[in-house]
Amino acid sequence: METIAYIRTDFPEKFGIPRQSGLVSSLKGTVVFEPPYRHPQAFKGLEGFSHIWLLWKFSHSRKEHWSATVKPPRLRGKKMGVFATRSPFRPNDIGLSCVRLECVETDPVYGPVLRVSGADLMDRTPIYDIKPYIPFADCHPEATGGYTEETRLYRLRVDFPEELLCRYPEEKRKAVMEVLSEDPRPAYVQDENRIYGVSFAGFDVKFQVEQEVLKVCDVVPLSGKERRG
Amino acid sequence: METIAYIRTDFPEKFGIPRQSGLVSSLKGTVVFEPPYRHPQAFKGLEGFSHIWLLWKFSHSRKEHWSATVKPPRLRGKKMGVFATRSPFRPNDIGLSCVRLECVETDPVYGPVLRVSGADLMDRTPIYDIKPYIPFADCHPEATGGYTEETRLYRLRVDFPEELLCRYPEEKRKAVMEVLSEDPRPAYVQDENRIYGVSFAGFDVKFQVEQEVLKVCDVVPLSGKERRG
């Protein structure tokens, strides 16, 4: 398996990344190809598709072992079979995400790059493949989603004081609000006194959660090293 | 990348396999896991999902090279970028198919097996991963399908004489009709005099195509070796 590209996103760390692609549509990302794959011809016809699949490497999950069962977030510690989840602790470290394809651009240095939105991937995640989302094969409105149906509408209310929110450039504000509303806390800790931090788009956002409300208490610029993840 | 399972289908050869999963819903398949993955617990919760993703290896496509452009079937020789297609001639030999999960069964010898339908895979294709189809992340009724939209309704009319069709057991007849209606001919040959053969469910089906009609001329049992692919 060869890395054909890397994705650039606003998440330098794994913590805080939405649990599925498409949940936060305002998240922007860019797929930059490795030199052997920078053929404009290889993308001919892709612009007609509104969505694409990314097949990617779980590069930042410990992977010495796989587990027969895992505890998905939102299920309050209930265990599910690993093959009934998208958890990274699986036999082969491949992730699958559907993202919206905003456009195919030609960068003067990197050649063809893909602008995407909705990506649940860490910055610099290696990409193994890009495939078009073919509606007649991939879209199944009749599909049932098992245990994910119980939890799909879960969101936190976000209390983000204006003076802190405006430290973000305007085009990032909607996205950071949505990322926080997805409840970035790990499934196994629910401590109301604990201050958590999510790194997003150049800042570390500090917050607490009480009941169903997430309250932001600080927004701190990341250092250059932290930004790079 | 480790093979975690193999799929058993009625296609001992690549020729004749529908170009996308789900096109022929009457196709049945069984996913049989390798010994290290035969944990009943690993499938807990999967039965709540009506559809699953199979990530699989393009095991029977020549793969010495990838091509920047390919000619998708149905497009009359028009070239598309490989990343705008699901063609096997891509940098990494991973296929992606959505299939319906009929049930999870426990086989006395093989442990948990998955009964699926709609699989566009050759018999004994190696499987790398099983993931649940999560409707809120994977189902996009608003998605546009680029050049695939022009051709998705294309079907041949199938003229399958009753005395030949009844050589198939009753439960395979609908599937073989649907497989043929998908037009198994290679995109690059359109010879009305040529007799083609598709191996399916223990028989070789011989046919010709004239205009939009596929006419079956013989149904010949496969030998044991041919059945195995």
Short mmCIF file of C-alpha atoms in Angstrom, two decimals:
data_model
loop_
_atom_site.label_atom_id
_atom_site.label_comp_id
_atom_site.label_asym_id
_atom_site.label_seq_id
_atom_site.Cartn_x
_atom_site.Cartn_y
_atom_site.Cartn_z
CA MET A 1 0.00 0.00 0.00
CA GLU A 2 1.43 3.28 -1.14
CA THR A 3 0.55 6.74 0.11
CA ILE A 4 -0.70 8.63 -2.92
CA ALA A 5 -1.58 11.88 -1.12
CA TYR A 6 -1.88 13.64 2.21
CA ILE A 7 -4.81 15.64 3.46
CA ARG A 8 -4.37 19.05 5.04
CA THR A 9 -6.99 19.86 7.68
CA ASP A 10 -7.35 22.14 10.70
CA PHE A 11 -6.83 19.28 13.18
CA PRO A 12 -3.19 18.97 14.29
CA GLU A 13 -4.25 16.32 16.84
CA LYS A 14 -6.63 13.42 16.91
CA PHE A 15 -8.57 14.77 19.90
CA GLY A 16 -11.66 16.72 18.80
CA ILE A 17 -12.04 15.25 15.34
CA PRO A 18 -15.70 14.45 14.60
CA ARG A 19 -16.51 10.75 14.82
CA GLN A 20 -17.76 10.46 11.25
CA SER A 21 -17.19 12.34 8.06
CA GLY A 22 -19.82 14.80 6.94
CA LEU A 23 -21.04 15.64 10.45
CA VAL A 24 -19.39 19.06 10.31
CA SER A 25 -19.84 20.23 6.75
CA SER A 26 -18.08 23.52 7.38
CA LEU A 27 -14.72 21.75 7.91
CA LYS A 28 -12.43 22.42 4.99
CA GLY A 29 -9.57 20.24 3.82
CA THR A 30 -7.19 19.92 0.89
CA VAL A 31 -5.88 16.70 -0.63
CA VAL A 32 -2.33 17.19 -1.95
CA PHE A 33 -0.89 14.41 -4.11
CA GLU A 34 2.55 12.90 -4.03
CA PRO A 35 4.71 13.70 -7.09
CA PRO A 36 4.01 10.46 -9.05
CA TYR A 37 0.25 11.12 -8.90
CA ARG A 38 0.15 14.76 -9.99
CA HIS A 39 -1.35 14.02 -13.39
CA PRO A 40 -4.18 16.39 -14.31
CA GLN A 41 -5.53 13.61 -16.56
CA ALA A 42 -5.98 11.26 -13.60
CA PHE A 43 -8.78 13.53 -12.32
CA LYS A 44 -10.66 13.96 -15.59
CA GLY A 45 -14.40 13.67 -14.96
CA LEU A 46 -14.08 13.88 -11.17
CA GLU A 47 -15.52 17.41 -11.07
CA GLY A 48 -18.93 15.95 -12.04
CA PHE A 49 -19.15 14.17 -8.69
CA SER A 50 -20.32 16.10 -5.65
CA HIS A 51 -18.87 13.58 -3.18
CA ILE A 52 -15.82 11.35 -3.07
CA TRP A 53 -14.50 8.54 -0.90
CA LEU A 54 -11.19 8.87 0.86
CA LEU A 55 -9.45 5.65 1.83
CA TRP A 56 -6.84 6.57 4.39
CA LYS A 57 -4.40 5.23 6.91
CA PHE A 58 -5.14 5.31 10.64
CA SER A 59 -1.72 6.82 11.15
CA HIS A 60 -2.12 8.04 14.71
CA SER A 61 -3.87 5.17 16.42
CA ARG A 62 -1.92 2.59 18.35
CA LYS A 63 -2.20 -0.48 16.22
CA GLU A 64 -0.18 -3.23 17.83
CA HIS A 65 -3.38 -5.17 18.30
CA TRP A 66 -6.97 -5.25 17.17
CA SER A 67 -9.86 -5.83 19.57
CA ALA A 68 -12.87 -8.02 18.93
CA THR A 69 -14.99 -5.43 20.75
CA VAL A 70 -14.68 -1.68 21.15
CA LYS A 71 -16.65 1.00 23.02
CA PRO A 72 -18.05 3.47 20.50
CA PRO A 73 -18.41 7.04 21.73
CA ARG A 74 -21.97 8.00 22.77
CA LEU A 75 -22.93 4.50 23.91
CA ARG A 76 -21.98 5.06 27.57
CA GLY A 77 -19.42 2.29 27.65
CA LYS A 78 -21.49 -0.34 25.83
CA LYS A 79 -19.33 -2.65 23.75
CA MET A 80 -19.85 -3.41 20.08
CA GLY A 81 -18.08 -5.77 17.72
CA VAL A 82 -15.22 -4.02 15.93
CA PHE A 83 -16.76 -4.90 12.54
CA ALA A 84 -19.97 -3.14 13.60
CA THR A 85 -17.97 0.08 14.10
CA ARG A 86 -15.60 2.39 12.23
CA SER A 87 -13.11 2.20 15.12
CA PRO A 88 -9.40 2.30 14.20
CA PHE A 89 -8.63 -0.74 16.37
CA ARG A 90 -9.30 -3.15 13.53
CA PRO A 91 -7.16 -5.75 11.77
CA ASN A 92 -6.16 -3.48 8.85
CA ASP A 93 -5.58 0.20 9.49
CA ILE A 94 -7.75 1.65 6.73
CA GLY A 95 -10.30 4.36 7.29
CA LEU A 96 -13.16 5.24 4.95
CA SER A 97 -14.71 8.69 4.73
CA CYS A 98 -17.18 10.31 2.41
CA VAL A 99 -16.47 14.00 1.88
CA ARG A 100 -17.93 16.68 -0.33
CA LEU A 101 -15.74 17.60 -3.29
CA GLU A 102 -15.78 21.39 -3.53
CA CYS A 103 -13.46 21.60 -6.53
CA VAL A 104 -10.39 20.27 -8.27
CA GLU A 105 -7.80 23.03 -8.47
CA THR A 106 -4.41 23.21 -10.12
CA ASP A 107 -1.77 24.46 -7.75
CA PRO A 108 1.33 25.95 -9.39
CA VAL A 109 3.59 23.91 -7.10
CA TYR A 110 1.58 20.80 -6.17
CA GLY A 111 -0.40 20.27 -9.35
CA PRO A 112 -3.99 19.03 -9.01
CA VAL A 113 -5.34 19.40 -5.47
CA LEU A 114 -8.82 18.52 -4.20
CA ARG A 115 -10.71 20.98 -2.01
CA VAL A 116 -13.06 19.01 0.21
CA SER A 117 -15.41 19.62 3.11
CA GLY A 118 -16.67 17.49 5.96
CA ALA A 119 -13.43 15.56 6.47
CA ASP A 120 -13.00 13.77 9.82
CA LEU A 121 -9.25 13.41 9.34
CA MET A 122 -6.19 14.63 11.16
CA ASP A 123 -3.86 17.01 9.37
CA ARG A 124 -1.34 15.14 7.17
CA THR A 125 -3.23 11.85 7.21
CA PRO A 126 -1.87 9.61 4.44
CA ILE A 127 -4.39 8.84 1.69
CA TYR A 128 -4.39 5.50 -0.12
CA ASP A 129 -7.13 6.08 -2.64
CA ILE A 130 -9.74 8.51 -3.98
CA LYS A 131 -12.91 7.03 -5.46
CA PRO A 132 -15.99 8.79 -6.80
CA TYR A 133 -19.21 8.47 -4.78
CA ILE A 134 -21.53 6.78 -7.26
CA PRO A 135 -25.10 7.45 -6.11
CA PHE A 136 -26.73 4.39 -7.69
CA ALA A 137 -24.24 2.08 -5.94
CA ASP A 138 -23.43 3.97 -2.75
CA CYS A 139 -26.59 5.82 -1.73
CA HIS A 140 -29.13 3.69 0.16
CA PRO A 141 -31.84 5.84 1.73
CA GLU A 142 -33.56 2.65 2.92
CA ALA A 143 -30.51 1.55 4.93
CA THR A 144 -30.80 0.97 8.67
CA GLY A 145 -27.99 2.19 10.89
CA GLY A 146 -28.23 -0.13 13.89
CA TYR A 147 -27.07 1.41 17.17
CA THR A 148 -25.90 4.61 15.40
CA GLU A 149 -29.53 5.67 14.94
CA GLU A 150 -29.98 6.23 18.67
CA THR A 151 -27.17 8.71 18.89
CA ARG A 152 -26.94 10.48 15.57
CA LEU A 153 -28.85 13.59 16.67
CA TYR A 154 -26.86 14.08 19.87
CA ARG A 155 -25.29 17.55 20.09
CA LEU A 156 -24.11 19.80 22.90
CA ARG A 157 -25.20 23.40 23.20
CA VAL A 158 -22.07 25.57 22.83
CA ASP A 159 -21.55 28.69 24.91
CA PHE A 160 -18.65 30.45 23.15
CA PRO A 161 -18.20 34.02 24.47
CA GLU A 162 -18.03 36.51 21.60
CA GLU A 163 -14.69 38.01 22.71
CA LEU A 164 -13.09 34.54 22.54
CA LEU A 165 -14.78 33.42 19.34
CA CYS A 166 -13.53 36.49 17.47
CA ARG A 167 -9.92 35.38 17.98
CA TYR A 168 -10.71 33.02 15.12
CA PRO A 169 -10.85 34.40 11.60
CA GLU A 170 -14.43 34.71 10.47
CA GLU A 171 -14.30 31.76 8.05
CA LYS A 172 -13.38 29.34 10.87
CA ARG A 173 -16.02 30.33 13.42
CA LYS A 174 -18.88 28.19 12.17
CA ALA A 175 -16.62 25.17 11.95
CA VAL A 176 -15.18 25.50 15.46
CA MET A 177 -18.69 25.89 16.90
CA GLU A 178 -19.82 22.74 15.10
CA VAL A 179 -16.75 20.76 16.14
CA LEU A 180 -17.43 21.61 19.77
CA SER A 181 -21.13 20.77 19.51
CA GLU A 182 -20.12 17.23 18.50
CA ASP A 183 -18.80 16.77 22.07
CA PRO A 184 -15.10 16.08 21.68
CA ARG A 185 -14.72 14.52 25.14
CA PRO A 186 -13.50 10.97 25.26
CA ALA A 187 -16.32 8.51 25.91
CA TYR A 188 -14.75 7.24 29.12
CA VAL A 189 -14.36 10.54 31.02
CA GLN A 190 -17.31 12.69 32.02
CA ASP A 191 -15.82 15.04 34.61
CA GLU A 192 -17.66 18.32 34.91
CA ASN A 193 -14.71 20.03 36.59
CA ARG A 194 -12.16 19.01 34.03
CA ILE A 195 -10.91 21.52 31.48
CA TYR A 196 -10.40 20.00 28.05
CA GLY A 197 -8.54 21.47 25.10
CA VAL A 198 -9.19 20.95 21.41
CA SER A 199 -6.62 22.09 18.85
CA PHE A 200 -8.32 23.51 15.80
CA ALA A 201 -7.20 25.91 13.08
CA GLY A 202 -4.20 27.33 14.92
CA PHE A 203 -5.74 27.66 18.38
CA ASP A 204 -6.26 25.54 21.45
CA VAL A 205 -9.86 25.92 22.64
CA LYS A 206 -10.27 25.30 26.38
CA PHE A 207 -13.69 24.24 27.61
CA GLN A 208 -15.75 22.55 30.29
CA VAL A 209 -18.97 20.62 29.90
CA GLU A 210 -21.81 20.74 32.37
CA GLN A 211 -24.96 18.81 31.62
CA GLU A 212 -25.56 19.32 27.89
CA VAL A 213 -23.74 22.66 27.67
CA LEU A 214 -20.15 23.14 26.54
CA LYS A 215 -18.66 26.39 27.83
CA VAL A 216 -15.51 27.76 26.22
CA CYS A 217 -13.17 29.35 28.79
CA ASP A 218 -10.13 30.27 26.69
CA VAL A 219 -8.73 30.34 23.16
CA VAL A 220 -4.91 30.13 23.05
CA PRO A 221 -2.76 30.37 19.91
CA LEU A 222 -0.82 27.19 19.16
CA SER A 223 2.93 27.38 18.68
CA GLY A 224 4.31 26.57 15.22
CA LYS A 225 5.25 23.08 16.34
CA GLU A 226 1.80 22.36 17.79
CA ARG A 227 0.14 23.66 14.65
CA ARG A 228 1.95 21.07 12.62
CA GLY A 229 0.65 18.23 14.78
CA MET B 1 -2.55 -5.53 4.75
CA GLU B 2 -3.87 -8.84 5.91
CA THR B 3 -6.65 -10.88 4.34
CA ILE B 4 -9.27 -11.26 7.07
CA ALA B 5 -11.83 -13.17 5.00
CA TYR B 6 -12.77 -14.45 1.57
CA ILE B 7 -16.07 -14.01 -0.18
CA ARG B 8 -17.83 -16.92 -1.86
CA THR B 9 -19.89 -15.91 -4.87
CA ASP B 10 -21.28 -17.51 -8.03
CA PHE B 11 -18.62 -15.90 -10.25
CA PRO B 12 -15.61 -18.17 -10.83
CA GLU B 13 -14.25 -15.66 -13.35
CA LYS B 14 -14.01 -11.92 -13.63
CA PHE B 15 -15.92 -11.75 -16.91
CA GLY B 16 -19.62 -11.04 -16.36
CA ILE B 17 -19.38 -9.52 -12.91
CA PRO B 18 -21.62 -6.43 -12.64
CA ARG B 19 -19.67 -3.20 -12.78
CA GLN B 20 -20.89 -1.93 -9.43
CA SER B 21 -22.19 -3.52 -6.27
CA GLY B 22 -25.91 -3.48 -5.67
CA LEU B 23 -26.88 -3.49 -9.36
CA VAL B 24 -28.00 -7.11 -9.17
CA SER B 25 -29.62 -7.47 -5.79
CA SER B 26 -30.47 -11.12 -6.33
CA LEU B 27 -26.77 -12.10 -6.29
CA LYS B 28 -25.95 -13.97 -3.12
CA GLY B 29 -22.56 -14.22 -1.45
CA THR B 30 -21.04 -15.43 1.82
CA VAL B 31 -18.13 -13.86 3.67
CA VAL B 32 -16.08 -16.53 5.45
CA PHE B 33 -13.46 -15.34 7.91
CA GLU B 34 -9.92 -16.55 8.40
CA PRO B 35 -9.34 -18.41 11.67
CA PRO B 36 -7.94 -15.47 13.70
CA TYR B 37 -11.09 -13.42 12.99
CA ARG B 38 -13.75 -15.97 13.85
CA HIS B 39 -14.83 -14.23 17.06
CA PRO B 40 -18.60 -14.04 17.43
CA GLN B 41 -18.02 -10.95 19.61
CA ALA B 42 -16.36 -9.07 16.74
CA PHE B 43 -19.74 -8.91 14.97
CA LYS B 44 -21.84 -7.79 17.92
CA GLY B 45 -24.29 -5.10 16.78
CA LEU B 46 -23.66 -5.68 13.07
CA GLU B 47 -27.07 -7.31 12.58
CA GLY B 48 -28.71 -3.90 13.15
CA PHE B 49 -27.20 -2.62 9.89
CA SER B 50 -28.92 -3.44 6.62
CA HIS B 51 -25.83 -2.67 4.53
CA ILE B 52 -22.09 -3.08 4.97
CA TRP B 53 -18.93 -2.02 3.16
CA LEU B 54 -16.52 -4.58 1.87
CA LEU B 55 -12.94 -3.45 1.32
CA TRP B 56 -11.31 -6.02 -0.89
CA LYS B 57 -8.29 -6.80 -2.96
CA PHE B 58 -8.34 -6.57 -6.76
CA SER B 59 -6.81 -10.02 -6.86
CA HIS B 60 -7.45 -10.84 -10.52
CA SER B 61 -6.55 -7.63 -12.28
CA ARG B 62 -3.14 -7.12 -13.78
CA LYS B 63 -1.56 -4.61 -11.54
CA GLU B 64 1.98 -4.00 -12.71
CA HIS B 65 1.03 -0.43 -13.54
CA TRP B 66 -1.68 2.08 -12.90
CA SER B 67 -3.04 4.33 -15.63
CA ALA B 68 -3.85 8.01 -15.31
CA THR B 69 -6.87 7.43 -17.55
CA VAL B 70 -9.14 4.43 -18.11
CA LYS B 71 -12.10 3.67 -20.36
CA PRO B 72 -15.13 2.94 -18.20
CA PRO B 73 -17.63 0.46 -19.67
CA ARG B 74 -20.70 2.10 -21.26
CA LEU B 75 -18.87 5.27 -22.31
CA ARG B 76 -18.04 4.02 -25.82
CA GLY B 77 -14.33 4.34 -25.41
CA LYS B 78 -14.32 7.77 -23.75
CA LYS B 79 -11.47 8.13 -21.27
CA MET B 80 -11.85 9.24 -17.69
CA GLY B 81 -9.30 9.92 -14.99
CA VAL B 82 -8.67 6.83 -12.90
CA PHE B 83 -9.67 8.69 -9.72
CA ALA B 84 -13.03 9.49 -11.31
CA THR B 85 -13.68 5.74 -11.70
CA ARG B 86 -13.77 2.56 -9.64
CA SER B 87 -11.43 0.86 -12.14
CA PRO B 88 -8.94 -1.67 -10.72
CA PHE B 89 -6.02 -0.08 -12.59
CA ARG B 90 -5.29 2.31 -9.75
CA PRO B 91 -2.23 2.88 -7.57
CA ASN B 92 -3.43 0.69 -4.67
CA ASP B 93 -5.40 -2.46 -5.40
CA ILE B 94 -8.33 -1.90 -3.06
CA GLY B 95 -11.93 -2.21 -4.11
CA LEU B 96 -14.93 -0.80 -2.24
CA SER B 97 -18.41 -2.30 -2.44
CA CYS B 98 -21.62 -1.71 -0.58
CA VAL B 99 -23.67 -4.87 -0.16
CA ARG B 100 -26.83 -5.75 1.67
CA LEU B 101 -26.28 -7.74 4.85
CA GLU B 102 -28.89 -10.49 4.88
CA CYS B 103 -27.76 -12.04 8.16
CA VAL B 104 -24.88 -13.04 10.40
CA GLU B 105 -24.88 -16.81 10.82
CA THR B 106 -22.78 -19.14 12.88
CA ASP B 107 -21.38 -21.98 10.85
CA PRO B 108 -20.36 -25.08 12.83
CA VAL B 109 -17.01 -25.19 11.00
CA TYR B 110 -16.24 -21.61 9.96
CA GLY B 111 -17.77 -19.70 12.87
CA PRO B 112 -19.49 -16.38 12.08
CA VAL B 113 -20.24 -15.94 8.37
CA LEU B 114 -22.00 -13.02 6.68
CA ARG B 115 -24.72 -13.68 4.12
CA VAL B 116 -24.79 -10.77 1.70
CA SER B 117 -26.49 -9.82 -1.53
CA GLY B 118 -25.57 -7.55 -4.42
CA ALA B 119 -21.85 -8.33 -4.36
CA ASP B 120 -19.87 -7.49 -7.52
CA LEU B 121 -16.97 -9.72 -6.49
CA MET B 122 -15.32 -12.78 -7.93
CA ASP B 123 -15.48 -16.01 -5.96
CA ARG B 124 -12.69 -16.18 -3.36
CA THR B 125 -11.84 -12.49 -3.47
CA PRO B 126 -9.75 -11.60 -0.42
CA ILE B 127 -11.45 -9.18 1.99
CA TYR B 128 -9.45 -6.62 3.96
CA ASP B 129 -12.19 -5.06 6.04
CA ILE B 130 -15.90 -5.03 6.87
CA LYS B 131 -17.41 -1.73 7.98
CA PRO B 132 -21.02 -0.87 8.77
CA TYR B 133 -22.86 1.41 6.33
CA ILE B 134 -23.76 4.35 8.55
CA PRO B 135 -26.64 6.20 6.89
CA PHE B 136 -25.98 9.63 8.38
CA ALA B 137 -22.38 9.59 7.14
CA ASP B 138 -22.61 7.47 3.98
CA CYS B 139 -26.00 8.17 2.44
CA HIS B 140 -26.16 11.35 0.33
CA PRO B 141 -29.35 11.50 -1.72
CA GLU B 142 -28.28 14.94 -2.95
CA ALA B 143 -25.04 13.60 -4.46
CA THR B 144 -24.35 14.01 -8.17
CA GLY B 145 -22.80 11.10 -10.06
CA GLY B 146 -21.00 12.81 -12.94
CA TYR B 147 -20.74 10.71 -16.07
CA THR B 148 -22.30 7.66 -14.33
CA GLU B 149 -25.71 9.33 -14.42
CA GLU B 150 -25.92 9.02 -18.21
CA THR B 151 -25.50 5.27 -18.16
CA ARG B 152 -27.01 4.00 -14.95
CA LEU B 153 -30.33 2.95 -16.49
CA TYR B 154 -28.75 1.07 -19.40
CA ARG B 155 -29.91 -2.56 -19.58
CA LEU B 156 -30.18 -5.18 -22.32
CA ARG B 157 -33.34 -7.13 -22.96
CA VAL B 158 -32.59 -10.79 -22.27
CA ASP B 159 -34.02 -13.57 -24.42
CA PHE B 160 -33.36 -16.73 -22.37
CA PRO B 161 -35.23 -19.74 -23.79
CA GLU B 162 -37.18 -21.52 -21.06
CA GLU B 163 -35.63 -24.95 -21.78
CA LEU B 164 -32.15 -23.46 -21.20
CA LEU B 165 -33.07 -21.34 -18.20
CA CYS B 166 -34.49 -24.33 -16.37
CA ARG B 167 -31.05 -25.97 -16.29
CA TYR B 168 -30.43 -23.52 -13.45
CA PRO B 169 -31.94 -24.26 -10.07
CA GLU B 170 -34.90 -22.01 -9.48
CA GLU B 171 -33.17 -19.79 -6.91
CA LYS B 172 -30.47 -18.77 -9.43
CA ARG B 173 -32.70 -17.87 -12.37
CA LYS B 174 -33.52 -14.30 -11.43
CA ALA B 175 -29.86 -13.58 -10.72
CA VAL B 176 -28.56 -14.98 -14.02
CA MET B 177 -31.17 -12.97 -15.94
CA GLU B 178 -30.12 -9.80 -14.16
CA VAL B 179 -26.41 -10.47 -14.66
CA LEU B 180 -26.98 -10.84 -18.39
CA SER B 181 -29.15 -7.72 -18.60
CA GLU B 182 -26.17 -5.72 -17.28
CA ASP B 183 -24.38 -6.46 -20.58
CA PRO B 184 -21.30 -8.45 -19.66
CA ARG B 185 -19.49 -7.73 -22.95
CA PRO B 186 -16.19 -5.95 -22.68
CA ALA B 187 -16.50 -2.26 -23.57
CA TYR B 188 -14.07 -2.57 -26.45
CA VAL B 189 -15.76 -5.34 -28.45
CA GLN B 190 -19.20 -5.02 -29.98
CA ASP B 191 -19.32 -7.88 -32.45
CA GLU B 192 -22.84 -9.11 -33.22
CA ASN B 193 -21.60 -12.46 -34.55
CA ARG B 194 -19.43 -13.27 -31.61
CA ILE B 195 -20.56 -15.81 -29.03
CA TYR B 196 -19.65 -14.84 -25.50
CA GLY B 197 -19.68 -17.02 -22.40
CA VAL B 198 -20.32 -16.00 -18.80
CA SER B 199 -19.57 -18.43 -15.98
CA PHE B 200 -22.18 -18.18 -13.28
CA ALA B 201 -23.38 -20.54 -10.56
CA GLY B 202 -21.90 -23.71 -12.03
CA PHE B 203 -22.76 -23.12 -15.70
CA ASP B 204 -21.27 -21.36 -18.68
CA VAL B 205 -23.97 -19.29 -20.39
CA LYS B 206 -23.33 -18.76 -24.10
CA PHE B 207 -24.94 -15.75 -25.74
CA GLN B 208 -24.92 -13.27 -28.59
CA VAL B 209 -26.01 -9.64 -28.57
CA GLU B 210 -27.80 -7.95 -31.40
CA GLN B 211 -28.89 -4.36 -31.02
CA GLU B 212 -30.21 -4.13 -27.45
CA VAL B 213 -31.16 -7.79 -27.13
CA LEU B 214 -29.03 -10.50 -25.55
CA LYS B 215 -29.97 -13.98 -26.77
CA VAL B 216 -28.84 -17.05 -24.83
CA CYS B 217 -27.83 -19.94 -27.13
CA ASP B 218 -26.56 -22.54 -24.67
CA VAL B 219 -26.06 -23.33 -20.97
CA VAL B 220 -23.19 -25.74 -20.31
CA PRO B 221 -22.23 -27.18 -16.92
CA LEU B 222 -18.78 -26.10 -15.72
CA SER B 223 -16.26 -28.75 -14.74
CA GLY B 224 -15.22 -28.93 -11.09
CA LYS B 225 -12.03 -27.01 -11.83
CA GLU B 226 -13.82 -24.25 -13.73
CA ARG B 227 -16.35 -23.89 -10.93
CA ARG B 228 -13.58 -23.10 -8.53
CA GLY B 229 -12.29 -20.26 -10.71
#
